[in-house]
Amino acid sequence: MRRIWIVLAAVAACVAGCLAAVPAATAAPTAAPAASAAGFAPSTRTLAPVAVQGTSGTVTAPQNVLSGAATRISGANSSLVLDFGKEVGGLVTLTFGGASGSGRQVGLAFSESSLYVGPTSDLSSGTVYSGSGTDGALSTTVNGATSYTMPTDKLRGGFRYLTVFLSSSGWVDLTGVSLAFTGAAGMSDPSAYANSFSSSDPLLNRIWYAGAYTVQMDTIAPDTGRAYPPPASGWENDAVVGAGAGVLVDGAKRDRAVWPGDLGISLPTEYVSTDDTASSRNALTALYQHQNASTGELEYGGPAVNFYGSDTYHTWTLIGTSSYYTYSADKAWLDSVWSRYKLGMAFITGKIDGNGLLNVTGTADWARGDQGGENIEANALLYAALTGGATLAAAEGDGTDAADWQQRAATLKAAANQRLWNSAVGLYRDNPTSTLYPQDGNSLAVWYGLTDSTAENSSIVQGLAARWNQYGAASPEKDGGAIGTFPGSMEVQAHFVAGDDIDALTLIRREWGYMLDSPLGTGSTFWEGFRSDGSFDYGGTYMSLAHGWATGPTSALTSYVLGLLPTGTSGYDFAPHPGDLTHAEGSITMPQGKVSGSWNYAAAAGTLSGTLTAPAGTSGTIGVPTYGSSAVSVTVDGATVWSGGAFHAGAGLTGGSSAGGYLRLTGAAPGSHTVTATGLGPQTPFATSVTGSALPAGYTLCAAEGGSCTPSSTQVMAYGAGSYRYRTVSGTTACGTSSFGGTDPAFGVLKSCYLAPAGGPAGYTACAAENGSCTVSGTREVAYGLNGAYRFQVVTGSTPCTSAAFGTDPLPNVAKTCWAAPAGAPPGGWTACAAESGSCAVTGAQPIAYGADGAFWLGRSNGTTTCGNATMGVDPVYDVAKTCYAPSGPPAGFGATCSAENGSCSFSGQRTVAYGADGDFLYRTFTGGASCTSTAFGSDPLYGVAKSCYLTS
């Protein structure tokens, strides 16, 4: 199942009306400062507010307190809201210069978001879902010149805004506010990062540092966890959640406990940024210390909540163990937990059923639904645990378990692809009988290598991208298709693994850029999740705005964009994923020391140059993206090590191979190296108006293979027959494989070239010039670009018509336009067969387009199919009535009918003929004519349906 129109959404503005929800007495929130070279982390542990966010009642000289002078707060319920400029946490001290008399009552309330500033703190202790508990405010009595410091058990782990208010009559003079910062526990200087990342995109650089800082805020002193059960009112952050100097927990404000699922994302983030692996180890140790000694079950939530009952979170602990060992080579710690690890592995493998799959009975999970049975998320996790466990067993000299776990992994992989993969949809089912195709399980299957092929990887990431809206990537396994930043972090990794680099960067810029720049956020940390309209999830006031499971882009930018990824305790990859960037540099820290890399990419020239430095005791694999070219040449330290499609010994390298769109050169020795690659194929920073095998509507034939095409301006040119490759051209271009990176899109047949229609996609209407604003009625897909090169986005209301809004520039150095999709059928020969919830009846297995207003998903139907989200596996456009459409007529690019089935198709010379009907066609090249029969074409593309033969026209 492939989507027709790709949805590529943007870094969006705040959800409409969100500022109106801020209490009227407050001013608009102060913009957060950009990340410096050291990021958002402070270099000192004594902090002060940087701005006054607003006041209410009578407040005299509100700015004075920022410089140590007196700010007077007069009268009951008057308040001053102070802004620390970013997420902070710790213990506040207030200094008072005087008061109107004894017994003045001053309150302190805290909020991560400007939406909840006021005399009541946002919710951190109870649970908004049960309606129990309220955080309220702290209170102190001021009798004159004095100071007040919060009690240590009232430590506030995450906030940006502090409201200081008077709850009695009279006045107080506030002369100072300071904070003893408690984030990044265990680091004497929180800004002293062991590692770094920088690229040619400043937004991505801020996102990297915001993810790192989020995890620092989630690294707490072991005796400052959230008390559980929570108090009836107020909050208590004095629970012991582990040991050591710092423990990596889930959130800064809440829950301040070790949740192993969160570690699946936050542990790699912590590694690539601060390299504070000790805090990760302390978190894992706390989980092992509370293992059920009789069953081997590990906690779902660590102390102080101490929850059990989750097979997925149990498995995340096993994955975290192998990740920590890879990062640290801490054999002594591994030895200390090995018996517990084996017991935990026995517990979860004991649930493998007769099909070779994990049968989930511990159904607690992150906030998703439908957990249980042979679940794809759980099985992808177990596959990763088994393969990682085999590596750990080898390190422990345990050959029996290593072999057993490898065999179980292989059996599980085969079973998952046999029982859970739906080739008609191109995604994994949630379980064998489900119509849900989840974001988490599909993303994990790609990230952890559960898939069978690169084609499956591509199909999955295309399907996931089809669900994007203007705020982020939908999670259908969560209620209402909310945007889950936990599975979203998994999806980012999946796009990179699948080689879908530009879309990966687009998703990061849009979803994480939205969180970082939203006026409702902290301007420095990432959220637990949000709704499909950009508003807060998890009860709003209860939601954590500094949640480690949302930090996936930080590790992805290092591991894939920069390309530095540890593959063992002494091995690493340096395999850049440039996407639409021109430069990246940074480092990781391995047990042997720091590995540094940098690269420069020139897409137009097809060149990539890089430098690499690694310490003694390491061995690297250098990866070079080919982008489909078979003519790549690579030199390392001046020696040609790859040319003519073959490895040539040199520079001390031990071998080379080509697979998955990369050249891989093994055995890079310690020291410094230079890498230069030429002949890289052209990337396409644009999307065409369709994906998959069909040629977009409106393209016109310009040459047969061997000829040439001359566009009227910069235009997209397509090359193929039934399946196609695309590139932009500005002058006469040869119609041949060499012009398209050396990759043949339709091997064995004579191909043709076509030019995209001038202007927008066929049927679309211009709605704004570049840098304007495109306004649509309701929800509609919008294309940004020109002449066949676009980025697409589902828009509700309006969107800026800019490259920033659509994630990347689809056509550099050309003035672009925004185009609104038409209502009704997709352009190009589609006929309505059923309204949503109706029945679409077709003969044979035919493509079906499902959607509305330009946003469609392409599936297949065999017979009668219910037209709905459950059957199609996805909602391509939320809250809009949809329709199913069936194809008819000739295939795009082959508009000339030459014969009905069983007739003879006559022509001179050599031609490619399309044979089929209703969207299913075979393509074969003949000389001097062809019989229009299934025998002549080798098979029947659509059994039981009358077919025809077509030629290009």
PDB file of N, CA and C in Angstrom, residues 18 162 178 229 250 373 402 510 522 609 614 674 705 742 754 765 810 834 852 859 882 917 931 946:
ATOM      1  N   CYS A  18      -3.909  29.878  20.615  1.00  0.00           N
ATOM      2  CA  CYS A  18      -3.296  29.430  21.861  1.00  0.00           C
ATOM      3  C   CYS A  18      -2.908  30.602  22.750  1.00  0.00           C
ATOM      4  N   LEU A 162       8.001  31.379  37.300  1.00  0.00           N
ATOM      5  CA  LEU A 162       7.759  31.438  38.743  1.00  0.00           C
ATOM      6  C   LEU A 162       6.815  32.598  39.010  1.00  0.00           C
ATOM      7  N   SER A 178      16.716  33.833  43.277  1.00  0.00           N
ATOM      8  CA  SER A 178      17.769  32.974  42.741  1.00  0.00           C
ATOM      9  C   SER A 178      17.318  31.525  42.806  1.00  0.00           C
ATOM     10  N   PRO A 229       2.693   6.733  46.824  1.00  0.00           N
ATOM     11  CA  PRO A 229       1.585   7.534  46.288  1.00  0.00           C
ATOM     12  C   PRO A 229       1.780   9.019  46.589  1.00  0.00           C
ATOM     13  N   ASP A 250      12.441   9.777  33.761  1.00  0.00           N
ATOM     14  CA  ASP A 250      11.633  10.072  32.571  1.00  0.00           C
ATOM     15  C   ASP A 250      11.420  11.550  32.342  1.00  0.00           C
ATOM     16  N   GLY A 373      -1.082  -9.972  22.853  1.00  0.00           N
ATOM     17  CA  GLY A 373      -0.938 -10.972  21.798  1.00  0.00           C
ATOM     18  C   GLY A 373       0.376 -10.832  21.048  1.00  0.00           C
ATOM     19  N   ALA A 402      24.354 -17.380  23.696  1.00  0.00           N
ATOM     20  CA  ALA A 402      24.550 -16.569  22.491  1.00  0.00           C
ATOM     21  C   ALA A 402      23.926 -17.259  21.283  1.00  0.00           C
ATOM     22  N   ARG A 510       9.985  19.948  11.569  1.00  0.00           N
ATOM     23  CA  ARG A 510       8.585  20.273  11.777  1.00  0.00           C
ATOM     24  C   ARG A 510       8.123  19.952  13.183  1.00  0.00           C
ATOM     25  N   THR A 522       8.871  25.555  26.536  1.00  0.00           N
ATOM     26  CA  THR A 522       9.937  26.108  27.373  1.00  0.00           C
ATOM     27  C   THR A 522      11.037  26.757  26.549  1.00  0.00           C
ATOM     28  N   SER A 609      33.261  15.222   0.969  1.00  0.00           N
ATOM     29  CA  SER A 609      34.608  15.137   1.545  1.00  0.00           C
ATOM     30  C   SER A 609      34.491  15.167   3.049  1.00  0.00           C
ATOM     31  N   ALA A 614      40.231   8.998  15.151  1.00  0.00           N
ATOM     32  CA  ALA A 614      39.822   7.987  16.126  1.00  0.00           C
ATOM     33  C   ALA A 614      41.015   7.569  16.971  1.00  0.00           C
ATOM     34  N   THR A 674      41.426  11.383   5.799  1.00  0.00           N
ATOM     35  CA  THR A 674      40.622  12.225   4.926  1.00  0.00           C
ATOM     36  C   THR A 674      39.919  11.333   3.911  1.00  0.00           C
ATOM     37  N   GLU A 705      14.102   6.635 -24.843  1.00  0.00           N
ATOM     38  CA  GLU A 705      15.453   6.364 -24.359  1.00  0.00           C
ATOM     39  C   GLU A 705      16.451   6.482 -25.509  1.00  0.00           C
ATOM     40  N   GLY A 742      22.815   6.586 -12.850  1.00  0.00           N
ATOM     41  CA  GLY A 742      23.289   5.264 -13.183  1.00  0.00           C
ATOM     42  C   GLY A 742      22.401   4.135 -12.723  1.00  0.00           C
ATOM     43  N   TYR A 754       9.792  12.104 -19.678  1.00  0.00           N
ATOM     44  CA  TYR A 754       8.610  12.956 -19.625  1.00  0.00           C
ATOM     45  C   TYR A 754       8.957  14.209 -18.833  1.00  0.00           C
ATOM     46  N   THR A 765      -4.614  24.493  -7.594  1.00  0.00           N
ATOM     47  CA  THR A 765      -4.832  25.906  -7.853  1.00  0.00           C
ATOM     48  C   THR A 765      -3.874  26.736  -7.015  1.00  0.00           C
ATOM     49  N   PRO A 810      12.363  22.733  -2.216  1.00  0.00           N
ATOM     50  CA  PRO A 810      12.272  21.704  -3.254  1.00  0.00           C
ATOM     51  C   PRO A 810      12.913  22.099  -4.578  1.00  0.00           C
ATOM     52  N   ALA A 834     -16.843   4.407  -3.503  1.00  0.00           N
ATOM     53  CA  ALA A 834     -17.591   4.337  -2.249  1.00  0.00           C
ATOM     54  C   ALA A 834     -17.263   5.544  -1.386  1.00  0.00           C
ATOM     55  N   ALA A 852      -9.188  12.438   0.723  1.00  0.00           N
ATOM     56  CA  ALA A 852      -9.976  13.606   0.327  1.00  0.00           C
ATOM     57  C   ALA A 852      -9.058  14.811   0.219  1.00  0.00           C
ATOM     58  N   GLY A 859      -3.985   1.871  -1.547  1.00  0.00           N
ATOM     59  CA  GLY A 859      -3.973   0.488  -1.105  1.00  0.00           C
ATOM     60  C   GLY A 859      -4.432  -0.429  -2.223  1.00  0.00           C
ATOM     61  N   LYS A 882     -13.991  11.123   3.900  1.00  0.00           N
ATOM     62  CA  LYS A 882     -13.153  10.599   2.825  1.00  0.00           C
ATOM     63  C   LYS A 882     -13.962   9.735   1.855  1.00  0.00           C
ATOM     64  N   ALA A 917      -5.123  -3.372 -17.038  1.00  0.00           N
ATOM     65  CA  ALA A 917      -6.339  -2.595 -16.856  1.00  0.00           C
ATOM     66  C   ALA A 917      -6.445  -2.142 -15.404  1.00  0.00           C
ATOM     67  N   SER A 931       1.748  -9.307 -29.550  1.00  0.00           N
ATOM     68  CA  SER A 931       0.456  -9.923 -29.264  1.00  0.00           C
ATOM     69  C   SER A 931      -0.017  -9.411 -27.917  1.00  0.00           C
ATOM     70  N   ALA A 946     -11.000  -7.739 -18.459  1.00  0.00           N
ATOM     71  CA  ALA A 946     -10.585  -7.486 -19.839  1.00  0.00           C
ATOM     72  C   ALA A 946      -9.504  -6.427 -19.868  1.00  0.00           C
TER      73      ALA A 946
END
